Structure formats: structure tokens, C-alpha cells
XYZ file of C-alpha atoms in Angstrom:
614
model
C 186.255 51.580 37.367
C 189.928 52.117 37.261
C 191.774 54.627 36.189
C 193.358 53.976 33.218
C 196.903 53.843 33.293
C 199.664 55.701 31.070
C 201.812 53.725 28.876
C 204.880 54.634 30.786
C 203.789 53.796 33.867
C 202.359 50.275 32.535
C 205.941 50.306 31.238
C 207.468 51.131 34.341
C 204.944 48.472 36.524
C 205.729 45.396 34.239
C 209.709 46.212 34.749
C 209.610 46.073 38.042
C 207.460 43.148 38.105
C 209.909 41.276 35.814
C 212.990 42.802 37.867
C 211.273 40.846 41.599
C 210.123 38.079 39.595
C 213.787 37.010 38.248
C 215.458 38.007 41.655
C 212.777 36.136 43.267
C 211.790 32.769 40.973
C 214.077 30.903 38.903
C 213.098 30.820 35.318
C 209.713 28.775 34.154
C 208.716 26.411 31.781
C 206.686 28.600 28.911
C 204.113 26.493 29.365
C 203.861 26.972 32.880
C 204.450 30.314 32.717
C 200.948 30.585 30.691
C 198.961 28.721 32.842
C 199.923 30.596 35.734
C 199.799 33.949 34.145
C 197.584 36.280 35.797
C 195.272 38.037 33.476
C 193.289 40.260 35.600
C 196.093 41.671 37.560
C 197.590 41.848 34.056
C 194.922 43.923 32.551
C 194.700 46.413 36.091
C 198.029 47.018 36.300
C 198.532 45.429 39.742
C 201.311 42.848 38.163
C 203.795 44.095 35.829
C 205.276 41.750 33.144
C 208.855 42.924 31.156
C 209.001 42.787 28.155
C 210.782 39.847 27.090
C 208.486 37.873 28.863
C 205.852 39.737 26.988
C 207.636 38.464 23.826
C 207.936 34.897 24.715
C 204.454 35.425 25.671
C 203.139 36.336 22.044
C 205.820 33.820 20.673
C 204.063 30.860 22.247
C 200.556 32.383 21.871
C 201.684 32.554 18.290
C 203.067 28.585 18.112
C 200.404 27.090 20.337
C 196.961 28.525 19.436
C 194.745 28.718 16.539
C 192.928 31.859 15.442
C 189.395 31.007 15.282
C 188.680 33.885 12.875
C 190.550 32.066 10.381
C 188.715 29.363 7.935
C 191.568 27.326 7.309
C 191.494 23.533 7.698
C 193.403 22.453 11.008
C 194.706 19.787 12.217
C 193.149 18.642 15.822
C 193.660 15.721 18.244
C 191.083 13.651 19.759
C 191.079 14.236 23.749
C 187.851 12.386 24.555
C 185.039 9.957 23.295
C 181.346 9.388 23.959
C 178.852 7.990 22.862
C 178.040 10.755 19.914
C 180.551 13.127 19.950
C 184.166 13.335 19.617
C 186.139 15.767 21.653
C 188.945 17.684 19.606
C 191.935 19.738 20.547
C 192.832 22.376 17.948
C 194.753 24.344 20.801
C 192.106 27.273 20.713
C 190.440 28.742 24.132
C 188.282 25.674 24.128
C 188.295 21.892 22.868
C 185.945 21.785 20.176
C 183.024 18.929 19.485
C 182.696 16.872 16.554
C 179.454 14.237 16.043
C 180.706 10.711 15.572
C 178.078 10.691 12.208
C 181.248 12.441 10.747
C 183.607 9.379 11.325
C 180.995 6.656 9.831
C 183.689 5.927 7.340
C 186.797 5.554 10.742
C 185.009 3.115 13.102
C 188.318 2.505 14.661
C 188.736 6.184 15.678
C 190.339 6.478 18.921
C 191.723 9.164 21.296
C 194.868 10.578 20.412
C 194.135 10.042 16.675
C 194.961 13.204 14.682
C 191.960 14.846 12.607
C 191.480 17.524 10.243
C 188.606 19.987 10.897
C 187.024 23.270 10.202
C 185.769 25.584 12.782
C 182.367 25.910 11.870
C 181.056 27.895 15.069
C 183.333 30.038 16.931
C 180.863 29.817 19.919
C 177.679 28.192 20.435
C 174.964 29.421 22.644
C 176.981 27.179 25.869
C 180.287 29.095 24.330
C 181.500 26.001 23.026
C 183.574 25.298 20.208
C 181.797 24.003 17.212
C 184.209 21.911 14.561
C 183.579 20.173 11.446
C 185.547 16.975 10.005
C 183.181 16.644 6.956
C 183.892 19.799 5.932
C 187.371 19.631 6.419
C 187.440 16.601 4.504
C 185.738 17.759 1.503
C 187.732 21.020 1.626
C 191.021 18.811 1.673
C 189.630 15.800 -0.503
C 189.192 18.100 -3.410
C 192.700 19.283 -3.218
C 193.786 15.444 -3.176
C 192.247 14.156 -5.768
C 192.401 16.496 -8.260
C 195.970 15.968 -7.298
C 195.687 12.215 -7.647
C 194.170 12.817 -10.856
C 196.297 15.219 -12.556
C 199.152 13.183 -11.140
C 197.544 9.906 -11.734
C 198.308 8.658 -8.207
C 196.484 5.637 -6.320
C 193.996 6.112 -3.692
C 192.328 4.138 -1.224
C 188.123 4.341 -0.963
C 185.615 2.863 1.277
C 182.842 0.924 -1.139
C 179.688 2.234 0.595
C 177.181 0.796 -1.062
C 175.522 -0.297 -4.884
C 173.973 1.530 -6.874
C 172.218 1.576 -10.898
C 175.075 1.009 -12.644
C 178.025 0.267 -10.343
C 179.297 1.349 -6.492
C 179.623 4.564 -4.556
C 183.032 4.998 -3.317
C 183.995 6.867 -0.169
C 186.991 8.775 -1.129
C 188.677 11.583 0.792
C 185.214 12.234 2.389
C 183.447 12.199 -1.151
C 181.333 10.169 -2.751
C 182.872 8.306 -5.674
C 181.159 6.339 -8.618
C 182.511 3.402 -9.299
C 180.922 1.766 -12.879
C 180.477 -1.874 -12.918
C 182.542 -2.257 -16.117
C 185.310 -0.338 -13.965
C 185.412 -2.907 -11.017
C 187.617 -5.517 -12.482
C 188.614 -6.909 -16.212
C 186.428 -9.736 -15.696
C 182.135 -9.434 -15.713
C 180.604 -8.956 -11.961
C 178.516 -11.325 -11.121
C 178.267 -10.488 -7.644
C 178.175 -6.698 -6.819
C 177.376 -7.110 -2.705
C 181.127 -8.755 -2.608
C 182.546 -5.519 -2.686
C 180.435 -3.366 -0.424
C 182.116 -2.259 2.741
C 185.646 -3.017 1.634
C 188.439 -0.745 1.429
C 190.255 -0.944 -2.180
C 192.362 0.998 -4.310
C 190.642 3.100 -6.921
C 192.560 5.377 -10.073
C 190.485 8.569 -10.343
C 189.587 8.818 -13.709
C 187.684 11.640 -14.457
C 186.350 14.610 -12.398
C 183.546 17.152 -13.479
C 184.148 20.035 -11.857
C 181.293 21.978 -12.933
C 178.707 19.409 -10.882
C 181.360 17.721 -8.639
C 181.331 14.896 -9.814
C 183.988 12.132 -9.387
C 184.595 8.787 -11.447
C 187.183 5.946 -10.153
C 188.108 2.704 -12.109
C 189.637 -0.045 -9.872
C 190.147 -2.146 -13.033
C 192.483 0.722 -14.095
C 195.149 -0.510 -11.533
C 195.342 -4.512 -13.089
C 194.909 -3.509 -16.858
C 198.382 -2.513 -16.839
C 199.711 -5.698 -15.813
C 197.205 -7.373 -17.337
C 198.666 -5.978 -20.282
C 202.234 -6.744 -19.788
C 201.352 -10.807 -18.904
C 198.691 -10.538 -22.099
C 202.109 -9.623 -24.375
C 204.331 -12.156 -22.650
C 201.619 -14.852 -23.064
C 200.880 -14.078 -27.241
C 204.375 -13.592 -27.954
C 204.559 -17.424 -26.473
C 200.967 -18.371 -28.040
C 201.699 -21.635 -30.791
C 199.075 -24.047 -31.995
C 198.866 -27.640 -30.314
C 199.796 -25.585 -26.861
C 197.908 -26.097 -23.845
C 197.147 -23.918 -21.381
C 194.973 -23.173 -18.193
C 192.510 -20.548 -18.046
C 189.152 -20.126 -16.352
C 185.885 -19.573 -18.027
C 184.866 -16.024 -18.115
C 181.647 -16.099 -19.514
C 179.342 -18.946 -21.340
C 177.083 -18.142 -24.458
C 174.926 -20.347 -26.560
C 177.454 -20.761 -28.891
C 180.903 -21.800 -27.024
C 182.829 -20.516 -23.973
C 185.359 -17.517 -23.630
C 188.161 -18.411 -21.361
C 190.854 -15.976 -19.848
C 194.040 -17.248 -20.024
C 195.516 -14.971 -17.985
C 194.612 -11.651 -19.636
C 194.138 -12.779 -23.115
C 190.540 -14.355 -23.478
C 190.032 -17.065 -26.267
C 187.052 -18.689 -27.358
C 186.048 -22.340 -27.305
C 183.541 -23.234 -29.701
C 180.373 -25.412 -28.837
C 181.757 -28.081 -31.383
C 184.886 -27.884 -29.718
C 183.877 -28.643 -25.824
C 183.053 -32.485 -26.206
C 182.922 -35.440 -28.934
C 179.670 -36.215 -27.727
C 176.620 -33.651 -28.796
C 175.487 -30.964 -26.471
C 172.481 -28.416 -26.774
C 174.929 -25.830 -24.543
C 177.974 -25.286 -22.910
C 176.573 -25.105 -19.579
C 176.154 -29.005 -19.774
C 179.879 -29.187 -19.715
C 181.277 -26.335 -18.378
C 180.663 -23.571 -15.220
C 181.678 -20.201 -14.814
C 184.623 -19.857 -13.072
C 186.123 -23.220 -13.369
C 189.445 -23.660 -14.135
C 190.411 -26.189 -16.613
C 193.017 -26.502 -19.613
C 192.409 -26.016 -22.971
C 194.396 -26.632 -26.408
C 195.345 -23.860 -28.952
C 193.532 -24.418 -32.191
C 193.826 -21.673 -34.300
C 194.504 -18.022 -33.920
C 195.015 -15.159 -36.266
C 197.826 -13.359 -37.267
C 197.305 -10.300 -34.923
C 196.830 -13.226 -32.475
C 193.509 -10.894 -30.668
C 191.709 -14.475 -32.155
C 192.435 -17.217 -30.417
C 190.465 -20.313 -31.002
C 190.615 -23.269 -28.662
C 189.865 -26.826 -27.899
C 188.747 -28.691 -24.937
C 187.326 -32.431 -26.626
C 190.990 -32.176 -28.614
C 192.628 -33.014 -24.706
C 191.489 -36.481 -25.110
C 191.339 -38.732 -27.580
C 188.718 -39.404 -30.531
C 186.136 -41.685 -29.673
C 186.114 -43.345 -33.437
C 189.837 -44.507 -32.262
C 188.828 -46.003 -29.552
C 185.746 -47.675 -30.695
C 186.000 -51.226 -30.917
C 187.033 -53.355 -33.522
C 184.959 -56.071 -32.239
C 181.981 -53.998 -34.176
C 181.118 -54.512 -37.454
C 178.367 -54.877 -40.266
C 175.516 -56.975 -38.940
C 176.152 -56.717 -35.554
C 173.459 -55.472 -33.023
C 174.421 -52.249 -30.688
C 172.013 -50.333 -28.419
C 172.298 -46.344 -28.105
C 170.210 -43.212 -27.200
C 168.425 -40.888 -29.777
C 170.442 -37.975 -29.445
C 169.096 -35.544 -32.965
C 165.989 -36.398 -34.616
C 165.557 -35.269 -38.072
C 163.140 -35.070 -41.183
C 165.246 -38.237 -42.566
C 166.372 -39.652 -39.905
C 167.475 -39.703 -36.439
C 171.083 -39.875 -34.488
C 172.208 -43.019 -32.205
C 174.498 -42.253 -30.167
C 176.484 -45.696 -29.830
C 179.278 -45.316 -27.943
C 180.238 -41.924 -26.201
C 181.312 -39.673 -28.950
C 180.524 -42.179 -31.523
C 177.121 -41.675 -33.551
C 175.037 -43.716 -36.130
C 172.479 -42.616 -38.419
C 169.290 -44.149 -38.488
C 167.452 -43.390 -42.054
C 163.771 -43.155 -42.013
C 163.894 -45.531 -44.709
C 165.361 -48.202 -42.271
C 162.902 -47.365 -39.837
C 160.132 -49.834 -40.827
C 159.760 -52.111 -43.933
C 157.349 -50.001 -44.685
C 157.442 -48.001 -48.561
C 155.045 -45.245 -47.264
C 157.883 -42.966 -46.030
C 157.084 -40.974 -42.718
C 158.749 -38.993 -40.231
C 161.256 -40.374 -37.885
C 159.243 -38.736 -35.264
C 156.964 -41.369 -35.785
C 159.062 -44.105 -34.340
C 161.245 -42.650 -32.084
C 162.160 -39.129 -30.115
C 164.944 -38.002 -28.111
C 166.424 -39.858 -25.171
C 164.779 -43.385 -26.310
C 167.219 -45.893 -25.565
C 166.930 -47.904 -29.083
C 168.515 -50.908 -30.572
C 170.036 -51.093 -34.348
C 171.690 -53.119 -36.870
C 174.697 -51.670 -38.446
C 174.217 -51.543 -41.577
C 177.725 -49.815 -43.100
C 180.755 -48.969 -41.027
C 182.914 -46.847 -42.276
C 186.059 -46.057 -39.663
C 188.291 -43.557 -42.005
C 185.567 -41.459 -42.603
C 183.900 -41.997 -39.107
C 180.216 -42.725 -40.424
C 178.035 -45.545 -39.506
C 174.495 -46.221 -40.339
C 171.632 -48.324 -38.668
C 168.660 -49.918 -39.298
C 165.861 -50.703 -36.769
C 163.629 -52.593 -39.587
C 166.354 -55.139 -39.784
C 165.170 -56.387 -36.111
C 161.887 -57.843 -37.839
C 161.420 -60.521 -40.553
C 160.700 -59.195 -44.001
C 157.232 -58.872 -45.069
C 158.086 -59.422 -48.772
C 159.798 -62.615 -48.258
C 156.454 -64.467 -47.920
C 154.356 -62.238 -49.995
C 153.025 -64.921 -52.527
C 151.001 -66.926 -49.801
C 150.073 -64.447 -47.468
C 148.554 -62.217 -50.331
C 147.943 -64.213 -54.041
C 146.004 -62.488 -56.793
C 142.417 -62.525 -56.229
C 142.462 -62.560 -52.701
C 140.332 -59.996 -50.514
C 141.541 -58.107 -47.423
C 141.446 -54.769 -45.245
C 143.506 -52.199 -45.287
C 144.487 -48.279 -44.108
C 144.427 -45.194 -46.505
C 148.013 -44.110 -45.956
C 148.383 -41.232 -49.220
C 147.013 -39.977 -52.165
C 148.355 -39.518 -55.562
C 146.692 -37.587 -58.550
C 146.405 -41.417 -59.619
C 145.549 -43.456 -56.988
C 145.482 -44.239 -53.337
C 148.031 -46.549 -51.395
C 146.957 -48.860 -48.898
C 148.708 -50.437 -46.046
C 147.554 -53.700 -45.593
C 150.155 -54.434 -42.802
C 153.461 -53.021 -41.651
C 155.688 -53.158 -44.670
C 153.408 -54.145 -47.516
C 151.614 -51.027 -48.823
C 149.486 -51.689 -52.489
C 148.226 -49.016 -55.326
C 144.194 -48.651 -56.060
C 144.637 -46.467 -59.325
C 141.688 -44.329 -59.727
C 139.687 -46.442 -62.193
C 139.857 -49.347 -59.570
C 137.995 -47.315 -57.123
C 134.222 -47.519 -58.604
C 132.429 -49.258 -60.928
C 129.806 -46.100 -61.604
C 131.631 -42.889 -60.339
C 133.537 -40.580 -62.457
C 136.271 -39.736 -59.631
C 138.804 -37.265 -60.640
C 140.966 -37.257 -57.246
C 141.102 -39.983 -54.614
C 140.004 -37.296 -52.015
C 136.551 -37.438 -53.527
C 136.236 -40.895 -52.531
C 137.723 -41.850 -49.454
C 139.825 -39.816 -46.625
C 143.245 -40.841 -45.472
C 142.686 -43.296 -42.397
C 139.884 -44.723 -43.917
C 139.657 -48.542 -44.287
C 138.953 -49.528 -46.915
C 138.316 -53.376 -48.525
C 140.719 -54.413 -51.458
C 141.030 -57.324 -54.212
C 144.839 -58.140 -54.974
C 144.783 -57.601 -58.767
C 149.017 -58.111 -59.605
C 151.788 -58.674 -57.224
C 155.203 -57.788 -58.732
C 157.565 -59.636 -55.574
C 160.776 -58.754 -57.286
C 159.836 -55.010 -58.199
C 157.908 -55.397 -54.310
C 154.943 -53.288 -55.904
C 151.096 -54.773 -55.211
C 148.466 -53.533 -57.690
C 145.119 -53.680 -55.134
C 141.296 -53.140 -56.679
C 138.692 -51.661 -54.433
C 135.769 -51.712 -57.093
C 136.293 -55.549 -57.719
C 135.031 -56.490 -54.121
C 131.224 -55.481 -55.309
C 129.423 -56.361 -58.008
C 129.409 -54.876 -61.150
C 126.583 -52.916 -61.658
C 126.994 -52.416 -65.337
C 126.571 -55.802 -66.282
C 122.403 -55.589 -65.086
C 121.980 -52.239 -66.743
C 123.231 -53.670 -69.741
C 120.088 -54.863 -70.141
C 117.592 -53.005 -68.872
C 119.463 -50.042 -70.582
C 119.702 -51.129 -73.753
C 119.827 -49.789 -77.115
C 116.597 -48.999 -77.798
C 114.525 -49.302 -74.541
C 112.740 -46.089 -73.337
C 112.952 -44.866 -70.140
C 111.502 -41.968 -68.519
C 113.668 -38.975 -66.878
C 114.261 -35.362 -66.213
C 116.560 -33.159 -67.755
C 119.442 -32.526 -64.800
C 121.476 -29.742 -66.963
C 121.909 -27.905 -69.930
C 125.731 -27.610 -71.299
C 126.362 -26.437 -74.587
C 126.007 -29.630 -76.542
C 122.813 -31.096 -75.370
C 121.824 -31.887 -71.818
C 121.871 -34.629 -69.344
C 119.514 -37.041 -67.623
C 119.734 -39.395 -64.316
C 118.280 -42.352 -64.747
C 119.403 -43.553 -61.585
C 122.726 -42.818 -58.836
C 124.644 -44.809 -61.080
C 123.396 -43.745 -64.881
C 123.706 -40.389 -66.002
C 123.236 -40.225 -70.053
C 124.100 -37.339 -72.074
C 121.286 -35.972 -74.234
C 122.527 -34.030 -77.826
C 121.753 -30.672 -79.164
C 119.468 -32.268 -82.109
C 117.606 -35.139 -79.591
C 115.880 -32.250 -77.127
C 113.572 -31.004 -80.053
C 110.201 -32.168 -79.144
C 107.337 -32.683 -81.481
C 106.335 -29.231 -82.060
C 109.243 -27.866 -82.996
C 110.635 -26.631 -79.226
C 113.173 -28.112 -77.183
C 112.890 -29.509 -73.539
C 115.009 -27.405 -70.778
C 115.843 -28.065 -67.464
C 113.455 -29.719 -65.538
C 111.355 -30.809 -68.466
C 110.332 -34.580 -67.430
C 109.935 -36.573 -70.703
C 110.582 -39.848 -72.128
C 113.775 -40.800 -73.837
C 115.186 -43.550 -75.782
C 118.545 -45.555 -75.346
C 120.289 -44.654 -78.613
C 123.948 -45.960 -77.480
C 125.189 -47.967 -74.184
C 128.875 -48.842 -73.632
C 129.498 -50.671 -70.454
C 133.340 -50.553 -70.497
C 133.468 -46.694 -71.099
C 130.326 -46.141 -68.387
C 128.964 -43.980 -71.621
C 124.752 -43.920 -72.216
C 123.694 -41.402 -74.645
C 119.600 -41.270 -74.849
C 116.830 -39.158 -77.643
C 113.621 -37.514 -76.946
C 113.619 -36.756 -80.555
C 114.117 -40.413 -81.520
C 110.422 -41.172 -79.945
C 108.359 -39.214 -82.197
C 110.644 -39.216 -85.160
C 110.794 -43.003 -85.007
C 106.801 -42.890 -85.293
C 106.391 -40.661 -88.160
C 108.843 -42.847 -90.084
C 106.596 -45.695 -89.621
C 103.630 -43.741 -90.502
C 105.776 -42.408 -94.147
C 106.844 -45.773 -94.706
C 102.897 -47.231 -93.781
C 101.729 -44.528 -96.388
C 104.599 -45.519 -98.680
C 103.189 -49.052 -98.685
C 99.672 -48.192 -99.048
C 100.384 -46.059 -102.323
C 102.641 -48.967 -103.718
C 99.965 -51.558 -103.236
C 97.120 -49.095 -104.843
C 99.565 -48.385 -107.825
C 99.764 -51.907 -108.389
C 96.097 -52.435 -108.375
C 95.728 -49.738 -110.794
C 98.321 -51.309 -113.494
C 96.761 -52.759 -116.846
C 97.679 -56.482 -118.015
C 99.057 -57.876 -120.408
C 95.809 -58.254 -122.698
C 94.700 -55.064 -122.435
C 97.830 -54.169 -123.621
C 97.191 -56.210 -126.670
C 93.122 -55.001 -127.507
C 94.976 -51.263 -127.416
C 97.796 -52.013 -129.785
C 95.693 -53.545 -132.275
C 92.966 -50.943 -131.785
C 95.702 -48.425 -132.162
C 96.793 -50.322 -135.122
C 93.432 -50.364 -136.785
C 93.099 -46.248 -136.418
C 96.817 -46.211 -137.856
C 95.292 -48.155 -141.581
C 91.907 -46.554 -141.780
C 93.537 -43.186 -141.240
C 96.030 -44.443 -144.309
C 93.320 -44.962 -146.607
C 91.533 -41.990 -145.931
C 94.781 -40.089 -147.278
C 94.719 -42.046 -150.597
């Protein structure tokens, strides 16, 4: 090992080194000078250096390298590309190496491109260099955009990828969220649009505390949204027309942006014909022009027309049309009264239910027609000021009525269809158009029907007598009972007053009791007629005989006595005993001359008793 050398002499060496060296060589480049510099003989002593070359020495070593003790972010150059790694120049001992997973976000990154780094290994188990650009970046993207932020600059991001909610946004090295409702003033439809573009982002808001960073691209166009959205209400008058694009379609109507300000078109609004939604008129997107309606005073309302561009379909109907005429449409609205022609485009007729069929039994217009039949009509009124019309489909067909008298005269018989009930009757269709009343007590001859329902079902045919035909008041009074015999004219006699019949008591009410006789005769028993012979009185169930005591064939009422049987017997036995008495009294009355011999033998005692007293 060498002796180490005194200061002095080192002194003295490096002076005479520097004295031959600038007799000897002309003056070098710096550069050259430290690439030519001879450390070991340096270090032993062998070359001597003077001192201002010394200084220039720790001047350039000063300039030119970096201290690799030091954490600072530098700036580096790229020397050299391969397939993974970059190759960087920060001026140090050694290049340093990067991996190209660091420049993901700089596919064009090319040698000689400048790059900011952070020595994260001084040296590596091969003594190499070991840089970082991510950290580096983060270190020097958190400086920027807090400055951004605070001085609410623009920056530029990378759109990486989606995510719930919105986009993450490469900026400065970190990852950015960018909300959906922050992409642009208008709804996204399409989020994958935006991925791997570059765009210009405001930073909004930054949470230090979890490093978190929000952006807003829509940020940058709301301000001149804002300045064209003042400019265009300031200009905003009714009847104006304008172009705008749709912006988004509800069930309702159609918001359209006219340029910033959005206004709404209202279902009724988009077309004189009738629609069940926008969508069959209008697409988002599409541009189109649109009338000002209405708007209110702040002018944030603005209410707008799109059928209003052209004109009303009642103008141009024709005036060819009129009352009477025939006109085809489609069924565009079906309702409980009616249903909605559409005659011309724009131009509708109502069809009542009433002038559906000649019919009196009103039903629902869903029986005759539904929507999208292609129908014809008669117009019935026409009214062009007010813009109504209404049709008639019965109109098509003769009336029914109109030869009512021969088709169906009083007394004849015919077939027809339970169509409704009343609480008084039933009607019956007998054909399309001519509908006739059975009231209740034209139903049965023998049944006590309180409702219709307990006779017959609706849909039920049923056979019918024509009893009155009103042609004027087109009303038909039908009789169901009258096609069958009367049944009450044969029990007239065999249940006549008087006759006995035999029977079982059905029920017990309050006021007596009642008896079938048959399906047909039910007779009502009184209180007093149940008492039987011994006193007692029959219940239900008791079988017994009875006797007619009052038949009326018009009101279907029979009322019948047990009582009557017996009672009726012992008053001919009192009245045979009543005769037999009379005729022995009679016997046993004197005559007229034995009247006599007793008056004059009463006589003779009367004088002989005289005398005696005198």
C-alpha cells in the first residue's frame, strides 16, 4: 500500500503537473478533459492536477451530474429502447432502467424524449441504476393538480377505462374519476365512445385525506353553454322557430336542446294524427325544427310545437265531404261509448255505440270493432269550425223498424236471445235491431217469479208471442207464457170451490200453513182451518184432506180447510136433529077441537065453581 502523501506535497505534485500540462497541451474541452482524467494516478499521486483545473473540475461535476443520494424528481433522457425497458440518462455514474409498464399511458415514447424520474435504487445487485417514472409522476402530478385546481386550470387525461358510475381518467400519472353526469351536458348513452381518448378535464375536487381526485369534462362547455343559453332566451319570442336536437324522449313528449336551453314538446304537440309515444315520431338525436309555443316569464319553460310546422288537417280536408256521404278510416281509440275513425290523416270521427248497430240493447264498442280495423261510416254531422264529425256504421244496413208490421204482427210466435234483465222483465233480441220486453207476469202462467234470473239465464232462447208493437215509439211488448197453454183454465175445475182434495202440509208461517196440490197449485191453509176434529191442529207433514174454500184463476190464489170437512158434517147432523125435533113438535100439537072440548070444559068448572060461592 502506498504511503500516504502530505498535503503539501499533493499540493506541490498537482502544480507541477498543471505547470507540464499547459506548456505541453493546449487547453481542452471540459468535457474532454473528464473523460480523459486519470483517476488512479489521481488518487496515488503519480499525476498532479492544479488547482484551477481542480475547480473547473468540481464546477462541471457540479453542472453535469446528479447526486444519487438525493430523492428529488429529475429530469432524464431516453438513450435506448427494448423490448421492456427504457434506458434513461439522468447524467449519474450510470444510465438508469425504467420498465416500459411505466409508459402504458406514452405509446409513442421514443429516444431522445425527456422524462421525469425518481431514483428508486442507487445500485442493484448488477450495480445498475434503478429509476422510477411512476413515481416521479405521482410525486409531480400531485403538485400539478392541486395547482390546476386551486388555480382552476385545464388539463389533459387519458380515459382508461369505465367504471360504476362514470370513467377513470389518467391524469398526471393518477387515476381520475370521471362521473357520468360530468362527461358532457347532454345524457351518455354510449360510455365505450370515450375510452382511450385523450380529453380535457377541470379538476373539481380533490380529497386529500384518501387521494382521491374528481374531474368534470362538462365543466369546460357549461360556460359557453351558458353564454349561447343567454344570447338564445334574450332572443326567445312565441311563433319562432328554431332547430334543436332531441335530447331525451319520455312517455309524455320530447325535450329538445336548442343549443343549451332545452324545451319540451308535448305528446299532443308532435303530430295532428294520434300517437301512443313519441318514439313513433321522433329519435334521439335527430335534428329537426320546432315552433315556440309558450314559455314563462323566467323563460327556464319553454314549450314547443312540432305538428304547428304544418298545417291543420281540418283545413285541408275536403270540401267535397259532407253529411251522408260514405268515407273509410282506421279505428284509432276505442272507448266505453264509442270508438275513433281516423278519416283523413289528422282528421278523426266519432263513432257512437249507439250508431253501431240498430240495435236498442246498448253494448260495448268492443263488440264491433278494435283497433287498426279498417272500417267504413256514414257521416252523420260535420261540423268544420269546431272540427267534430260523427259516424255511423248502422246506417250501412236497412232499418229493421221500417218493416216491422209484417215481419212481426201481434199474435205472431218466434225465437229469440236473452240479451238483459230488468227488476221487471227480460228483453229479447229477436234479430239485429229489434229487441222486445217479456215483463215478469208474461213469463209463467203458474210461477210466482220475483226476478227474471229465476227463470231463464242471459243467452238463453227463449220462444215469444208478440203481444203490442208500438212502431212509432219502436218498443215491442213480447209474451213468453202465451206460447203454452194455460194451465189454470183445467184446474178451474177440478179445483173448485168446494171439491176436496187430499195433501200434505208443506209449511207453517204465522197465519196458517200451506199445501201442494201439485207443481203448479200451492194453496194457503188459515190459522182457524188446521184445527182438526179433536180439538188439535195438523203441523208439518200432517197428510189430511182439505176442501177448496176459494179459487181465483186470474190472481193464481187457492185457499183450502181441513176444518171445513168435519165442521161441514156436524152442521148437517144439527140441522138433521133440528128437523127431527120440528117434525116431532108438530106431531105433538093439539087441534083445533080439542081446543074447543077444553074451553068449554074450562068454562063449565068456571059456573059450577060460581054457584058454589052463592
Amino acid at each position: 500500500m502506498a504511503e500516504e502523501k502530505t498535503t503539501a506535497e499533493v499540493e506541490e505534485t498537482m502544480e507541477a503537473t498543471t505547470k507540464e500540462t499547459a506548456q505541453e497541451t493546449p487547453k481542452q474541452d471540459p468535457q474532454e478533459f473528464l473523460e480523459n482524467f486519470n483517476w488512479e494516478k489521481y488518487e496515488q499521486g503519480i499525476e498532479r492536477v492544479d488547482d484551477s483545473k481542480l475547480k473547473e473540475f468540481e464546477e462541471l461535476v457540479a453542472e453535469n451530474f446528479v447526486d444519487t443520494a438525493d430523492e428529488e424528481v429529475v429530469e432524464g433522457t431516453v438513450v435506448y429502447l427494448t423490448d421492456r425497458e427504457a434506458i434513461i440518462d439522468i447524467n449519474a455514474k450510470s444510465e438508469g432502467v425504467i420498465s416500459l409498464n411505466e409508459f402504458r399511458y406514452n405509446p409513442n415514447l421514443k429516444v431522445g424524449d425527456k422524462v421525469e424520474v425518481l431514483i428508486d435504487i442507487r445500485e442493484d445487485k448488477s450495480g445498475q441504476l434503478v429509476l422510477s417514472h411512476r413515481k416521479a409522476r405521482t410525486i409531480k402530478a400531485w403538485d400539478r393538480v392541486n395547482a390546476a385546481h386551486d388555480k382552476e386550470e385545464i388539463v389533459s387525461g387519458y380515459v382508461k377505462c369505465r367504471t360504476k358510475g362514470g370513467m377513470i381518467v389518467d391524469v398526471f400519472g393518477i387515476e381520475a374519476f370521471l362521473p357520468g353526469s360530468q362527461i358532457d351536458v347532454k345524457p351518455i348513452r354510449d360510455y365505450d365512445q370515450y375510452v382511450n381518448k385523450t380529453m380535457e378535464f377541470k379538476v373539481v375536487k380533490i380529497n386529500h385525506e384518501f387521494k382521491n381526485v374528481v374531474v368534470s369534462h362538462k365543466a369546460l362547455i357549461e360556460a359557453d353553454i351558458e353564454e349561447q343559453k343567454k344570447e338564445i332566451i334574450s332572443q326567445l319570442e312565441k311563433g319562432q322557430v328554431l332547430e334543436g336536437v332531441v335530447k331525451n324522449i319520455t312517455s309524455y313528449g320530447v325535450f329538445i336542446d336548442l343549443g343549451g336551453v332545452d324545451g319540451l314538446v308535448h305528446i299532443t304537440d308532435l303530430s295532428w294524427s294520434r300517437i301512443n309515444h313519441p318514439n313513433e315520431v321522433v329519435e334521439l338525436d335527430q335534428k329537426l325544427n320546432v315552433v315556440i309555443l309558450d314559455f314563462d316569464e323566467n323563460k327556464s319553460r319553454i314549450q314547443l310545437g312540432l305538428k304547428q310546422l304544418e298545417k291543420h288537417p281540418w283545413e285541408a280536408l275536403s270540401d267535397e265531404i259532407k253529411v251522408g256521404d260514405k268515407v273509410k278510416g282506421k279505428v284509432v281509440v276505442i272507448a266505453d261509448y264509442g270508438a275513433f275513425i281516423e278519416v283523413v290523416e289528422g282528421v278523426e270521427g266519432l263513432i257512437h255505440v249507439s250508431e253501431m248497430s240498430w240495435s236498442t240493447h246498448l253494448r260495448s264498442a268492443q263488440d264491433f270493432v278494435k283497433v287498426g280495423d279498417e272500417v267504413e261510416a256514414v257521416v252523420l254531422t260535420l261540423d268544420r269550425e269546431d272540427r267534430k264529425m260523427s259516424l255511423g256504421i248502422k246506417q250501412l244496413t236497412p232499418d229493421p223498424w221500417t218493416d216491422i208490421t209484417s215481419k212481426y204482427p201481434v199474435g205472431s210466435r218466434h225465437k229469440g236471445i236473452v240479451r238483459n234483465f230488468t227488476n221487471f222483465g227480460v228483453f229479447v233480441e229477436l234479430e239485429e235491431g229489434i229487441d222486445g220486453l217479456i215483463y215478469i207476469s208474461d213469463l209463467s202462467w203458474t210461477k210466482k217469479i220475483k226476478h227474471p234470473s229465476e227463470f231463464t239465464n242471459v243467452g238463453d232462447t227463449l220462444e215469444v208471442e208478440v203481444l203490442e208493437l208500438d212502431v212509432e215509439g219502436r218498443k215491442l211488448s213480447l209474451g213468453h207464457k202465451q206460447t203454452t197453454e194455460n194451465p189454470w183454465d183445467k184446474y178451474e175445475e177440478e179445483f173448485a170451490v168446494g171439491t176436496v182434495h187430499k195433501a200434505a202440509i208443506t209449511d207453517v208461517v204465522d197465519k196458517g200453513a200451506t199445501i201442494d196440490f201439485n207443481e203448479d197449485i200451492t194453496a194457503f191453509v188459515p190459522q182457524r182451518h188446521l184445527e182438526k176434529e179433536d180439538g188439535k191442529k195438523l203441523g208439518r207433514g200432517d197428510e189430511a184432506e182439505f176442501k177448496i174454500i176459494e179459487f181465483n184463476k186470474d190472481f193464481k190464489r187457492v185457499v183450502a180447510s181441513h176444518t171445513a170437512i168435519f165442521r161441514e158434517e156436524e152442521q148437517r147432523n144439527v140441522k138433521a136433529a133440528a128437523q127431527r125435533q120440528s117434525a116431532a113438535s108438530e106431531e105433538a100439537k093439539p087441534t083445533l077441537g080439542d081446543a074447543n072440548d077444553a074451553l068449554q070444559a074450562l068454562k063449565d068448572k068456571m059456573e059450577a065453581d060460581s054457584k058454589k060461592k052463592k
